[in-house]
Structure formats: structure tokens, C-alpha cells
Short mmCIF file of C-alpha atoms in Angstrom, two decimals:
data_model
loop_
_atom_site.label_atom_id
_atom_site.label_comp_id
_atom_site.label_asym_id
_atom_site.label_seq_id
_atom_site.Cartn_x
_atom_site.Cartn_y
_atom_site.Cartn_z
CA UNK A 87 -10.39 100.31 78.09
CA UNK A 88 -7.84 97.53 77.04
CA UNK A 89 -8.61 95.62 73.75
CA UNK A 90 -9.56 92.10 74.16
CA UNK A 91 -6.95 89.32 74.29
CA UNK A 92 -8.33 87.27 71.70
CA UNK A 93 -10.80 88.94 69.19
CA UNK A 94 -12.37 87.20 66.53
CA UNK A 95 -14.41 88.75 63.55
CA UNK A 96 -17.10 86.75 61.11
CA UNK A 97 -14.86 83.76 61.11
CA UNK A 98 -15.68 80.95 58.06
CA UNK A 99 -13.92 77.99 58.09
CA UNK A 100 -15.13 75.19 55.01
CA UNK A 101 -13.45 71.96 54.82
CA UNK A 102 -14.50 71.56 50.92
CA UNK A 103 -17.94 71.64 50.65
CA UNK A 104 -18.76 71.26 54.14
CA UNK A 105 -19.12 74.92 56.35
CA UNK A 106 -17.89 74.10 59.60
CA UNK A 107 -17.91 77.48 60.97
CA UNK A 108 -20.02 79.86 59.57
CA UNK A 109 -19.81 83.27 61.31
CA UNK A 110 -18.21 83.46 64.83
CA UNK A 111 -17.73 86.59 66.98
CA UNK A 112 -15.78 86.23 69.95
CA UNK A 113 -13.95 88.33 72.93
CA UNK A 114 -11.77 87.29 75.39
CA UNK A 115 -10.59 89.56 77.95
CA UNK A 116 -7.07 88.58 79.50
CA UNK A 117 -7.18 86.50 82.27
CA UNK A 118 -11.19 84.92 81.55
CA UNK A 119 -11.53 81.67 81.33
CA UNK A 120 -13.76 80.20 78.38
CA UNK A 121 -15.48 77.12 77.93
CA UNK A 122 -16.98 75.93 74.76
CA UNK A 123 -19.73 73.03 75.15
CA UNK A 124 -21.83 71.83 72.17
CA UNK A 125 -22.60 68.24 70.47
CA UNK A 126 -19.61 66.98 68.59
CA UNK A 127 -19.61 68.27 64.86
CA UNK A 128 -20.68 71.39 65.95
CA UNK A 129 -16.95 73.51 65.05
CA UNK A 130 -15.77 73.69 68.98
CA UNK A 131 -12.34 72.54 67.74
CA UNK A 132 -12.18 74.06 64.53
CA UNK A 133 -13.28 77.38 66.38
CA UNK A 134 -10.03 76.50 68.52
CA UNK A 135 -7.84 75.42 66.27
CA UNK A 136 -8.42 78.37 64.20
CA UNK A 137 -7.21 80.35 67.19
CA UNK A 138 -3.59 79.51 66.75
CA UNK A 139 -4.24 78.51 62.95
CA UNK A 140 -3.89 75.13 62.86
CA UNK A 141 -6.97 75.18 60.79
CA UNK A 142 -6.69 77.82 57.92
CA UNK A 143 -10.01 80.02 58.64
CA UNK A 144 -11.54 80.53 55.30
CA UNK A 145 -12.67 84.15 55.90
CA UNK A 146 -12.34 86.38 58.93
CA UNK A 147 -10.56 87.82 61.52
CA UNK A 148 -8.62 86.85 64.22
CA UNK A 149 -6.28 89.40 66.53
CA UNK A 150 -4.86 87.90 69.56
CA UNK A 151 -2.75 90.42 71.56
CA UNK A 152 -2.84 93.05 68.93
CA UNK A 153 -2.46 91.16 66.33
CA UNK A 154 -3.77 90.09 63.77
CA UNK A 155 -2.81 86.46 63.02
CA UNK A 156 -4.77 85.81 60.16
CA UNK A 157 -2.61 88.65 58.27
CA UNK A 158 -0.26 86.38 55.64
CA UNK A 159 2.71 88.90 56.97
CA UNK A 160 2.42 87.68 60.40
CA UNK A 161 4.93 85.41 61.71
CA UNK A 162 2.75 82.32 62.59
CA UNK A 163 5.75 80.62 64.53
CA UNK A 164 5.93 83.51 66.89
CA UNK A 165 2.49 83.95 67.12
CA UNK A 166 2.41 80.47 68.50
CA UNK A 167 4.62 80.86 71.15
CA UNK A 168 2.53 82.97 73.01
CA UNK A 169 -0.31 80.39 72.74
CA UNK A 170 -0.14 77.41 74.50
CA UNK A 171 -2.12 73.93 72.92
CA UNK A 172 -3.57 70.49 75.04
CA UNK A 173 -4.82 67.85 73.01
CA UNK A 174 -7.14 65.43 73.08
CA UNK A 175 -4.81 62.79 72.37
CA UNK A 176 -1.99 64.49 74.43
CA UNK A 177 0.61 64.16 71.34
CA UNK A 178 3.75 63.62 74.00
CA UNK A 179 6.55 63.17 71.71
CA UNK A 180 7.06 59.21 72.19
CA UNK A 181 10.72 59.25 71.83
CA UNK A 182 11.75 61.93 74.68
CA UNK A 183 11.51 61.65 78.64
CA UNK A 184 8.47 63.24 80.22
CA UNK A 185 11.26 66.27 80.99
CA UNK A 186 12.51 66.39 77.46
CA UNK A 187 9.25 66.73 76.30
CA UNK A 188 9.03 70.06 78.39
CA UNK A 189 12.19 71.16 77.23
CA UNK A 190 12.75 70.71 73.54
CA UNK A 191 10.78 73.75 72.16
CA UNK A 192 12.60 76.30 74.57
CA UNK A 193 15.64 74.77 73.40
CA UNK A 194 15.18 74.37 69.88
CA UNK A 195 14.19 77.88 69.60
CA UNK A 196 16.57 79.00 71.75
CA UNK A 197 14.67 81.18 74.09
CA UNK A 198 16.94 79.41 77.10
CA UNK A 199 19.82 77.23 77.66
CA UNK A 200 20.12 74.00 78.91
CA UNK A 201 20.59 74.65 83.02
CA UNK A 202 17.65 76.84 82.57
CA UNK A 203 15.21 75.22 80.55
CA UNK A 204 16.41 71.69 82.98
CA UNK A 205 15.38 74.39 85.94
CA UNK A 206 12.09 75.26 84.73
CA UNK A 207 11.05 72.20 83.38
CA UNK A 208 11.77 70.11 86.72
CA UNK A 209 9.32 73.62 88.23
CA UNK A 210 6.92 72.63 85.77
CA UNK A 211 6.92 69.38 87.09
CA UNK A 212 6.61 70.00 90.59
CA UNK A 213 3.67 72.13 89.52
CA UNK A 214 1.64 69.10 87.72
CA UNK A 215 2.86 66.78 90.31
CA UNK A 216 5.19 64.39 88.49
CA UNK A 217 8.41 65.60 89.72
CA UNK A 218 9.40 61.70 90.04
CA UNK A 219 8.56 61.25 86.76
CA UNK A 220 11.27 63.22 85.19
CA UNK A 221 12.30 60.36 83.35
CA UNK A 222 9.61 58.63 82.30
CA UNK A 223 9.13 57.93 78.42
CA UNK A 224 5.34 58.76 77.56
CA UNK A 225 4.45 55.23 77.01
CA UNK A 226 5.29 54.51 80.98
CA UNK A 227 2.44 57.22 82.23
CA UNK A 228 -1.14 57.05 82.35
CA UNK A 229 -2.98 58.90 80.56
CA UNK A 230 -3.78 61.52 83.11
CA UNK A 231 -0.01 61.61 83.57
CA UNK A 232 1.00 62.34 80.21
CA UNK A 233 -1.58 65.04 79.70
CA UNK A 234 -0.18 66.89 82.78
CA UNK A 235 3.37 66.33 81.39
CA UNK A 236 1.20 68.08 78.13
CA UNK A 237 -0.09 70.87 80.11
CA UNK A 238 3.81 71.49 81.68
CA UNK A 239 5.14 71.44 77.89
CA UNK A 240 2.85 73.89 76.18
CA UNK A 241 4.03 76.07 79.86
CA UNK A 242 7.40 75.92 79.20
CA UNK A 243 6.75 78.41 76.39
CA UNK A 244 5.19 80.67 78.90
CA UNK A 245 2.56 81.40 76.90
CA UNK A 246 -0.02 83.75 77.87
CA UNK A 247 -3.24 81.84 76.40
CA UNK A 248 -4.04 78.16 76.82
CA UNK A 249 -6.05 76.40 74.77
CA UNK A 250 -7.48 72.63 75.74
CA UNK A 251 -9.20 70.55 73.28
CA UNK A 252 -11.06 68.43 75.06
CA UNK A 253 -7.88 67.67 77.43
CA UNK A 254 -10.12 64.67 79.22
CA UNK A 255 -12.07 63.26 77.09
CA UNK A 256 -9.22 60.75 75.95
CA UNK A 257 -9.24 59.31 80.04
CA UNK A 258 -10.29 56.99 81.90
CA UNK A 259 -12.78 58.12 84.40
CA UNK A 260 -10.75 58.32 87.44
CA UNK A 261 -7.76 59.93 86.10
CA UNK A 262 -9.92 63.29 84.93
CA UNK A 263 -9.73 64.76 87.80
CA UNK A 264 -6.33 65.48 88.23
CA UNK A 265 -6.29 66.63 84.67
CA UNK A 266 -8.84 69.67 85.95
CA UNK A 267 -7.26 69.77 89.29
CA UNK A 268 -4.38 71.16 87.17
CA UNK A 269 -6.57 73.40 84.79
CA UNK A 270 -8.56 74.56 87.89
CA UNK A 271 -5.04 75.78 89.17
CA UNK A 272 -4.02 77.52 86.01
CA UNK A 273 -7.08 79.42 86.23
CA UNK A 274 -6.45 80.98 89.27
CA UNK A 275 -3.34 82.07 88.36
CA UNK A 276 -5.07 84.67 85.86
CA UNK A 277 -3.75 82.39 82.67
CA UNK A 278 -6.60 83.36 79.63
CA UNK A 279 -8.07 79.54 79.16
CA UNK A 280 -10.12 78.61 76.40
CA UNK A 281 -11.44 74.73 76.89
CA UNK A 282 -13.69 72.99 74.85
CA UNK A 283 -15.07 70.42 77.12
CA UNK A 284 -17.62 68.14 77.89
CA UNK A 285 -16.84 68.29 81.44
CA UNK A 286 -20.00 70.35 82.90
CA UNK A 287 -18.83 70.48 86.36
CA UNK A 288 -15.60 71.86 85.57
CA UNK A 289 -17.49 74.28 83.15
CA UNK A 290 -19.63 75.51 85.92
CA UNK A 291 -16.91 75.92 88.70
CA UNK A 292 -14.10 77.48 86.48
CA UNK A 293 -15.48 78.94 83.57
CA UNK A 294 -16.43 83.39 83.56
CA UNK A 295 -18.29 82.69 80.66
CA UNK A 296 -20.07 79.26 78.53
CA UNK A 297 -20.12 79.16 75.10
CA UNK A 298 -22.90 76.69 73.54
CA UNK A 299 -21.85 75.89 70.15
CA UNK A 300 -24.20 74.53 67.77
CA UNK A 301 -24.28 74.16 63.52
CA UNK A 302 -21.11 76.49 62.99
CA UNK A 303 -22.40 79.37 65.27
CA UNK A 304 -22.44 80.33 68.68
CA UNK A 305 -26.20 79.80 69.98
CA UNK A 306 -25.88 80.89 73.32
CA UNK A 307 -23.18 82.86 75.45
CA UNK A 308 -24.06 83.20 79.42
CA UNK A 309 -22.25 83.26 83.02
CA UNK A 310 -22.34 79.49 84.07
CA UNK A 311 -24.66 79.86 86.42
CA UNK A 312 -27.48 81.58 84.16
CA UNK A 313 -26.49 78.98 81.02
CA UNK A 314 -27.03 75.87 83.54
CA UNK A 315 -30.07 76.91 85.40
CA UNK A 316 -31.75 78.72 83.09
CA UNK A 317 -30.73 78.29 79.26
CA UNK A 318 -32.48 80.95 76.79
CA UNK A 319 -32.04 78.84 74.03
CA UNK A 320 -34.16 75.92 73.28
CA UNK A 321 -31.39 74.31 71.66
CA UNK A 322 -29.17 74.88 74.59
CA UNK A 323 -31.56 73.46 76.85
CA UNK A 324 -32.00 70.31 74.70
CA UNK A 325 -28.49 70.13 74.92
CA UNK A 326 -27.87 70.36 78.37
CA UNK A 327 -30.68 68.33 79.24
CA UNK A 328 -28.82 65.16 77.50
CA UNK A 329 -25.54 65.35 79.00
CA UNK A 330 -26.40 66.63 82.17
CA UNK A 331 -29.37 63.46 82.96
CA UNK A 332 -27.90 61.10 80.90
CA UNK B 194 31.22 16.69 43.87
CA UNK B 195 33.84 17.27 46.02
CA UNK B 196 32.72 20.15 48.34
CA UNK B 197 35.90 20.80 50.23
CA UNK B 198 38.11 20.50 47.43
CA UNK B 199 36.23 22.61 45.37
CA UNK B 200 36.17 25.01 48.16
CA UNK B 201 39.98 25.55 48.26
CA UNK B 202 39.90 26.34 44.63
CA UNK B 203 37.10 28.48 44.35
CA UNK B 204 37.59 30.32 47.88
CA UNK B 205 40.15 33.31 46.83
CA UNK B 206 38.20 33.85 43.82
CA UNK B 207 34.79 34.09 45.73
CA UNK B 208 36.49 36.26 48.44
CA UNK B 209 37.86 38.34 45.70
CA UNK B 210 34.64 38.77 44.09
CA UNK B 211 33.43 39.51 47.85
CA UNK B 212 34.92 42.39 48.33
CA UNK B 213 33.89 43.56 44.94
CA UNK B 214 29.84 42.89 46.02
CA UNK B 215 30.75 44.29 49.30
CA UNK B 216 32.31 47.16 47.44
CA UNK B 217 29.01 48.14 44.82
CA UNK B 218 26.38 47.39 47.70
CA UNK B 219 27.61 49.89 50.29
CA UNK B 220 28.64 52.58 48.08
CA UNK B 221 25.33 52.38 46.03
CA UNK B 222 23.39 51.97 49.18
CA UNK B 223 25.02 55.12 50.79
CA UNK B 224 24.07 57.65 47.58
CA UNK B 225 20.74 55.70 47.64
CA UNK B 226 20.40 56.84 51.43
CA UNK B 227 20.87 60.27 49.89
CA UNK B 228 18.92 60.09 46.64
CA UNK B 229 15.93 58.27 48.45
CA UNK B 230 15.52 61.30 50.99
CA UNK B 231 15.56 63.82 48.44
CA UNK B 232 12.85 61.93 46.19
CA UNK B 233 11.21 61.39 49.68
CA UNK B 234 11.01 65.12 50.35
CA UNK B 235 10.27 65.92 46.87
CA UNK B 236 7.37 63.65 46.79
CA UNK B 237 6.09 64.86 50.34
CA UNK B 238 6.44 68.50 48.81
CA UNK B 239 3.37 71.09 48.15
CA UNK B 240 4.54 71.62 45.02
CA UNK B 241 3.08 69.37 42.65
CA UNK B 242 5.70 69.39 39.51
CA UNK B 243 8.07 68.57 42.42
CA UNK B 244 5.86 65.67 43.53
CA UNK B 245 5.55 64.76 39.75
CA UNK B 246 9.62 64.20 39.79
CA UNK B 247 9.39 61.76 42.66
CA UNK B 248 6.11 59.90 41.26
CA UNK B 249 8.24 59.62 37.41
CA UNK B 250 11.37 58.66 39.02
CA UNK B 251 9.89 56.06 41.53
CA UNK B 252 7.35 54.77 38.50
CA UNK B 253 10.29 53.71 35.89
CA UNK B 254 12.25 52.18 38.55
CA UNK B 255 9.16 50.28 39.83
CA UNK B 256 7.72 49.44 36.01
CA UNK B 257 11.04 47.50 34.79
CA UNK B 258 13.29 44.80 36.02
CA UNK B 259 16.80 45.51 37.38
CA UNK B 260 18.25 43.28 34.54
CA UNK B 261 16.61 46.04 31.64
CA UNK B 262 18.10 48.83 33.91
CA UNK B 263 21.62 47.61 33.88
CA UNK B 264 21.57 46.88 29.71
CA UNK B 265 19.82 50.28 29.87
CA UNK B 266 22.66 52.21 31.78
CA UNK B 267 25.75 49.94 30.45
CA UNK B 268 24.27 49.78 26.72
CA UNK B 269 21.50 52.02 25.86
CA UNK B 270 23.03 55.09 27.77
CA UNK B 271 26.29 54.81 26.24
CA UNK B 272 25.08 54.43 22.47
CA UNK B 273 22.61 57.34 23.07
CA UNK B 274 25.68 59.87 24.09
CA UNK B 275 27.43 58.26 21.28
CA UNK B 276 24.63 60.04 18.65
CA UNK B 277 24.78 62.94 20.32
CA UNK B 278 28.66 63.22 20.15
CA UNK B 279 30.05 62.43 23.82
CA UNK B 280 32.35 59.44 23.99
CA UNK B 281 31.34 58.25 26.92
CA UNK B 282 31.26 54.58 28.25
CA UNK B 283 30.89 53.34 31.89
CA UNK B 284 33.23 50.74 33.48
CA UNK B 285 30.91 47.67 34.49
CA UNK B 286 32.09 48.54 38.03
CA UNK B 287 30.73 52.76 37.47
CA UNK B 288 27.78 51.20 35.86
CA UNK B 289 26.43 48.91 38.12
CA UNK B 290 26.59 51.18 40.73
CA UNK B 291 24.63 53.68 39.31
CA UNK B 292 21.81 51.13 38.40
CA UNK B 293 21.54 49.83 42.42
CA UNK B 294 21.66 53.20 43.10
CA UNK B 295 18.98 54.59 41.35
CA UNK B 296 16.89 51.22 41.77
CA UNK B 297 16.98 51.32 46.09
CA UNK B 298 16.83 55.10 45.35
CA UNK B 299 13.22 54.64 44.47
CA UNK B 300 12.33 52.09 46.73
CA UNK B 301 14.08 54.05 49.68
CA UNK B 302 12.26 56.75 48.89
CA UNK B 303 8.97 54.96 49.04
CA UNK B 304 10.39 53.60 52.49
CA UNK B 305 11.08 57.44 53.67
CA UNK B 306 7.67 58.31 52.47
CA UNK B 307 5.75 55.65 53.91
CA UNK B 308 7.21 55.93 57.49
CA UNK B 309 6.76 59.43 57.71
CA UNK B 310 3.07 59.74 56.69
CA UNK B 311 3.33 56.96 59.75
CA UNK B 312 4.00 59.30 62.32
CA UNK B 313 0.63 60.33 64.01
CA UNK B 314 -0.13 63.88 62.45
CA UNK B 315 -0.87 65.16 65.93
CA UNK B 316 2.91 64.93 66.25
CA UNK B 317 3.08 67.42 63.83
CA UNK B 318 0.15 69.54 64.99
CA UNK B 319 1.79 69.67 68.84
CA UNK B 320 5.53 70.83 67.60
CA UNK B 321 3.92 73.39 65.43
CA UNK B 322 1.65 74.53 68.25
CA UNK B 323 5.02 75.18 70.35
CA UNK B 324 6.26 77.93 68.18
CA UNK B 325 8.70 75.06 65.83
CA UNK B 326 8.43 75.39 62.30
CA UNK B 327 7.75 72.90 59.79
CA UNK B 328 11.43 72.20 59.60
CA UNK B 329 12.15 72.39 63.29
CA UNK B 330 9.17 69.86 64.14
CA UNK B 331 10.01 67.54 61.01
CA UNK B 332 14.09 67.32 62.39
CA UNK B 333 13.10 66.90 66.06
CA UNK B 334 9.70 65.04 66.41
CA UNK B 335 8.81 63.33 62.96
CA UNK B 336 11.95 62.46 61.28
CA UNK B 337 12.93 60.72 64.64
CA UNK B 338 10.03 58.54 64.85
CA UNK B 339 9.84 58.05 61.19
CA UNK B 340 13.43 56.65 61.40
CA UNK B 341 12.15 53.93 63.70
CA UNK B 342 9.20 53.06 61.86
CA UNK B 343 11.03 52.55 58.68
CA UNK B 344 14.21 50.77 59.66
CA UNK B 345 12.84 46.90 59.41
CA UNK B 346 12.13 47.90 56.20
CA UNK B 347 15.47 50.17 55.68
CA UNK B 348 17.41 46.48 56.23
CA UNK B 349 15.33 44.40 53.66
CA UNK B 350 15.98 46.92 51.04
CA UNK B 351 19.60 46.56 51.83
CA UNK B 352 19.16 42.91 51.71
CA UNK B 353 17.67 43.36 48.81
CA UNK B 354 20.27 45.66 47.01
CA UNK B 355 22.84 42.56 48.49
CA UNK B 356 21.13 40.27 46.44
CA UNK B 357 20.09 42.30 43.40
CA UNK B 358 24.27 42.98 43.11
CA UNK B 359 24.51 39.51 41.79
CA UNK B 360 22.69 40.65 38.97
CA UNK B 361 25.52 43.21 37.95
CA UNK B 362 27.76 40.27 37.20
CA UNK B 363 25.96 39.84 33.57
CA UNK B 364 28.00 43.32 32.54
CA UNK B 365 31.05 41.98 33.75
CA UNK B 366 31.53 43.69 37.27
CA UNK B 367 33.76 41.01 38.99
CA UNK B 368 31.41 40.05 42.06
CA UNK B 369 30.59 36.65 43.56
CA UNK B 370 28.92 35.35 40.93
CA UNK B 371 30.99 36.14 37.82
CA UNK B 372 33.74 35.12 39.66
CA UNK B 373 31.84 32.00 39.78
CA UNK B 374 30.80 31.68 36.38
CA UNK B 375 34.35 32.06 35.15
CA UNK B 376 35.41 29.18 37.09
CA UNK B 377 32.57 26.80 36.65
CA UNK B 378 33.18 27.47 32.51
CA UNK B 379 36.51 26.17 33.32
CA UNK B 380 35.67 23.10 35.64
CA UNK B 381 32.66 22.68 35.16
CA UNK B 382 31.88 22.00 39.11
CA UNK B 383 28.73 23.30 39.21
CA UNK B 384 26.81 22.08 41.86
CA UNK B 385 29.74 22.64 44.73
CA UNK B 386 30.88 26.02 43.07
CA UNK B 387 27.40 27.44 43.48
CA UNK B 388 26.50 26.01 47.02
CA UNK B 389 29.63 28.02 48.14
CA UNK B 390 28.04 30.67 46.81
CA UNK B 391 24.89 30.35 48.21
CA UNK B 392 26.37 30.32 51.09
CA UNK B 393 28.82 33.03 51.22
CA UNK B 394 25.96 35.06 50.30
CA UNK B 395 23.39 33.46 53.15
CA UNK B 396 26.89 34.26 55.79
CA UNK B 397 26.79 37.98 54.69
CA UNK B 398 22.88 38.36 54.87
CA UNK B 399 22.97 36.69 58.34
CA UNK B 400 25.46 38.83 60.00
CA UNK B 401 23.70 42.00 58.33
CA UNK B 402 20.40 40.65 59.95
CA UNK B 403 21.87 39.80 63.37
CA UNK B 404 23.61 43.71 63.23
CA UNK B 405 20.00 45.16 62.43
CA UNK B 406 18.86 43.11 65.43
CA UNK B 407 21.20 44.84 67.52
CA UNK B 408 20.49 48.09 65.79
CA UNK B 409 16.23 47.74 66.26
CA UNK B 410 16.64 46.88 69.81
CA UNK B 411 19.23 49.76 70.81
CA UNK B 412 16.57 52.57 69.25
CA UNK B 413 13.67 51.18 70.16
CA UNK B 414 14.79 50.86 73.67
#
């Protein structure tokens, strides 16, 4: 059997005094698709952002793709490469074009040169649907817009994980859509997604497994279906019975 | 009282003394550029005996008036070598500079410092999540941004420095205003003498500002 994409052992993550994360044991097999619900303050981004170590994890283990990333030897720069980030807050780099954005990384790190990384990022584009916005500085797109251009920047890298933090939570209402239109589309293409998300419906069409997070620790792991209709855990059901009859 | 007659007296020693301000400002503004970035980096550093270096520097400079720093570098420097056995003695002209230098130094570095802990840390946090590393996002994303953020304030401190220059004149240096004193001691024309002044320095500072106009709009467009 193949080892698991991402594998994460007893992971502790304190900020101070506080323990965000307090124990977390996790595998992802390539190609799944993960979504992490929970109430806010409950580590779903720290969990993530521990992932490509953006957040030190204060004890633990985490091997994605054979290896182990939380090893002091391991080149963390690398290591990223392979793992694509969307933010909350997008983070489009204000002062380049919606196609510079895609193609700075690639070309600062001089995995391709220009005619190439001006080939794929215009592909990229096409993909997300803002080819005619090539040109665009950030501030001239809407917020779904610049977290497409996002999603076509961290793919320029070709990474082979994604992880979203809460990619539409930042948008207006009627611009989420094409945000997960995008996602959905990424799944089906076999990409290993891990989303933290308060988007339920998305959760339940895309997702091979739900995560509820609660307190540091994973309280509940199901198939969509099971974790919607029929939660084991009373604090899952809570949960789920706030956000999904507001 | 005679404002135009006074002014063809006084003009080719205020233009010489010009070029002399000119002269100091830019040169000490230039090594400030430099010596402000390193304090900057130093004082953004992990290391805190680095950051210590920055705080020190940028504390003195910030704790005592420009006029105590000039005696300090044209006097008290001097004499100290002196006990210690080095002949050395600055030029009004060598000394001055170093005291503008060293004084936008630490303000410039406050500048730097300021504008980059401006730039949204997710700027950071999304370069870094691309594979860059810390240098690679700070030369590409922050220091970019950071640049625009800081230049209004990048052009007061050379206004600033402009201004400050007059102050080297008490040494000796030859700018503007000595160059004024010296011939207000002789004829005793005052009042005309320094509203030339005033206004050679208020020309200067007003084509500076207009070029930092033109500067702001080009980046920021």
C-alpha cells in the first residue's frame, strides 16, 4: 500500500500559554479531498498552517510526500513548492498585474523562463476564467476575481497539495460561487485539497472525507454524507445544527 | 532696505554657499540612504544584540539636538583622539557631513522600519508559501511596497536634512547661511540679506517637493 500524502503525528501547537492544537492525527491519501469545519478558535487554520509550517508546530510530526517537514534539516523552501496556499484575504501582491502575480515565484526561483512561465500563466488564466484580465492590478478585481487569480498563482508552482483557508469567507455572497466553481474543478482533476471552510454545501458535494474540529482536537471524522445526516458526536451535531438552520 | 540692491551683492555669495548646501545634503543623504537600511535591517533582525545596535544608535541620535552633535563630532571627537594619540581633526566641510549623516541615518532607519512592518504580513506569509525565501519575498513583495509606503515620508526627511544643513554653518562649513552671516557682519543689511535667504531656501524645497510629486504619482500609478 502507498504511504499517505500528508501524515500527521500528535501535533501541539501553543501560541504562549494558549494550546491551540493539542494532539492531531491525520491521513491524507493523494488525490482526497479534505474539509475541515468547526467554530472559529477551534485550530482549523493553525492545523493548516502547520501543514506547510507557517505556524511552527510545537511538538509532532508532520511527513508530506515522504517527508518529514518538521525535521530542522529539511529544506522548508522546497518543501513549499510542492504545496500550494489560498488565503482568506487572498494576499495578491498589490504592485504586480493579475499575470505577474502568477508568474513571479516560477521566475524568481527559476524553475522556468519568461516565454514559459508567460505561457502557463495566460493557461492558468484561461482555467479560472480571467484570461481578459491579464493585466489587471489586484485592486481593479473583485474579490472573487482576485482569489481565482490566487488559486492560478499558488498553480503555477504545480504543486501537488492545495491548501484553502477559508478561500470565501472574505466575499461577498454572490461572488462565492465561482470561487468553488474553481475548487470543485480542481478536485476533479485528482489535486489532494485540504479546505477549511464554512461552506457546507461545498463540503458535502466535494469533500471524501469532513473533519469537525473542536477545542484543539479532531471530534469527529466521517464521509459527508454520514457527518451531515447523522453526526455521532453531540458536539458535532450542535455544531451543525447552528450553521446549517441559522 | 533695499531688496534688489542687496540682492546683487549678496547673490554670488548665496549661490556660492548654494552649491556648498547642495553639496553636504546630497552626499550625506546618499550614505544616510545606506546607513538607514542597514540600521533598518539590523533593527528588524532576530538577533537581539543586533536589534540592540539599531535601538542605541537610533536613541542618541533621537535624545540630542543636531547643534550638540556637530560640537560633538567637530570638537569633542577630535580632542578625544587627541588623548589617545591620533592627530586627527575634521574639515568643517568632512564634519558636517558626517553629523547629517548619522542624524537622517537614524531617522531613515525609523522610516525603513516603520514602512515595512506596514506591509500586510499576509504578504509575507503568501511569498513564503510559494517556495521564496525570506530574502526572495522581502526583495520582490515587501521591500516594493514598503518603498511606497515610506516615500512621503523619505522626502520630509530630506527636507529636513535641507534645512538642518543650515545648522552646519556654526562650524564654519561655507553654506547659505554663513555665507550670509559673513556679509551681514560687514553691512549690516539684515533684514534683505536674510529674506534672500529665506527664499533661496523656500525655491530649493519647492522644486524638491514638486519632483517628489512627480515621483509619488509615477509609482503609485
Amino acid at each position: 500500500m502507498m504511504n499517505p500524502q500528508i501524515k500527521i503525528e500528535d501535533l501541539h501547537k501553543c501560541f504562549g500559554e494558549l494550546k491551540v492544537l493539542k494532539g492531531i492525527n491525520l491521513e491524507i491519501e493523494k488525490g482526497q479531498v479534505v474539509c475541515v469545519i468547526g467554530p472559529s478558535g477551534s485550530g482549523k487554520s493553525t492545523l493548516l498552517r502547520c501543514i506547510n509550517r507557517l505556524e511552527e508546530p510545537t511538538n509532532g510530526k508532520i511527513i508530506v510526500d515522504d517527508i518529514e517537514i518538521t525535521d530542522p534539516k529539511n529544506d522548508l523552501n522546497k518543501t513549499r513548492r510542492h504545496i500550494g496556499m489560498v488565503f482568506q484575504q487572498f494576499n495578491l501582491f498589490p504592485h504586480l498585474t493579475a499575470k505577474q502575480n502568477i508568474m513571479m515565484a516560477p521566475l524568481e526561483l527559476r524553475l522556468k523562463n519568461k516565454a514559459d512561465a508567460s505561457r502557463k500563466a495566460e493557461e492558468l488564466l484561461e482555467r479560472v476564467g480571467l484570461r481578459e484580465k491579464a493585466d489587471a492590478m489586484p485592486r481593479q478585481l473583485s474579490g472573487g476575481e482576485q482569489q481565482r487569480v490566487a488559486i492560478a498563482r499558488a498553480l503555477a508552482m504545480e504543486p501537488d497539495i492545495m491548501l484553502f483557508d477559508e478561500p470565501t469567507s472574505a466575499l461577498d455572497p454572490e461572488m462565492v460561487g465561482e470561487v468553488l466553481a474553481v475548487m470543485k474543478e480542481l478536485a476533479s482533476m485528482g489535486m489532494t485539497m485540504v479546505v477549511v471552510t464554512h461552506e457546507m454545501g461545498f463540503a458535502k458535494d466535494v469533500a471524501d472525507r469532513v473533519l469537525f474540529m473542536d477545542e484543539g482536537i479532531i471530534m469527529e471524522e466521517a464521509a459527508p454524507a454520514e457527518m451531515f445526516s447523522n453526526p455521532r458526536n453531540p458536539r458535532t451535531a450542535e455544531f451543525l445544527k447552528k450553521v446549517l438552520n441559522p | 532696505m533695499d531688496l534688489l540692491r542687496v540682492f546683487g551683492e549678496v547673490q554670488p555669495l548665496l549661490t556660492k554657499g548654494l552649491w556648498i548646501t547642495v553639496e553636504v545634503t546630497v552626499l550625506s543623504l546618499m550614505l544616510a540612504l545606506v546607513i538607514g537600511l542597514i540600521s533598518c535591517f539590523l533593527a528588524l533582525s532576530k538577533r537581539a544584540p543586533l536589534r540592540w545596535i539599531s535601538k542605541v544608535y537610533v536613541g542618541l541620535v533621537r535624545g540630542t539636538p543636531l547643534l550638540v552633535q556637530v560640537f560633538y563630532i567637530y570638537f569633542a571627537i577630535p580632542q578625544l583622539l587627541q588623548l589617545m594619540g591620533f592627530d586627527l581633526r575634521f574639515t568643517p566641510f568632512i564634519a558636517g557631513l558626517i553629523t547629517l549623516t548619522l542624524n537622517a541615518g537614524a531617522y531613515l532607519s525609523e522610516i525603513f522600519r516603520g514602512a515595512i512592518n506596514a506591509v500586510n504580513p499576509g504578504q509575507m506569509e503568501a511569498a513564503r508559501s510559494l517556495g521564496l525565501s525570506h530574502a526572495q519575498a522581502m526583495k520582490k513583495v515587501v521591500l516594493p511596497q514598503a518603498f511606497r509606503i515610506c516615500l512621503p515620508s523619505l522626502v520630509n526627511q530630506f527636507i529636513i536634512t535641507l534645512k538642518d544643513s543650515s545648522l552646519i554653518s556654526v562650524i564654519g562649513l561655507a553654506d547659505i547661511m554663513y555665507q550670509a552671516k559673513i556679509y551681514v557682519g560687514r553691512s549690516m543689511e539684515a533684514f534683505a540679506t536674510y529674506t534672500w535667504v529665506a527664499i533661496y531656501y523656500f525655491v530649493i524645497i519647492s522644486i524638491l517637493t514638486q519632483v517628489a510629486k512627480y515621483v509619488e504619482r509615477k509609482v503609485s500609478s
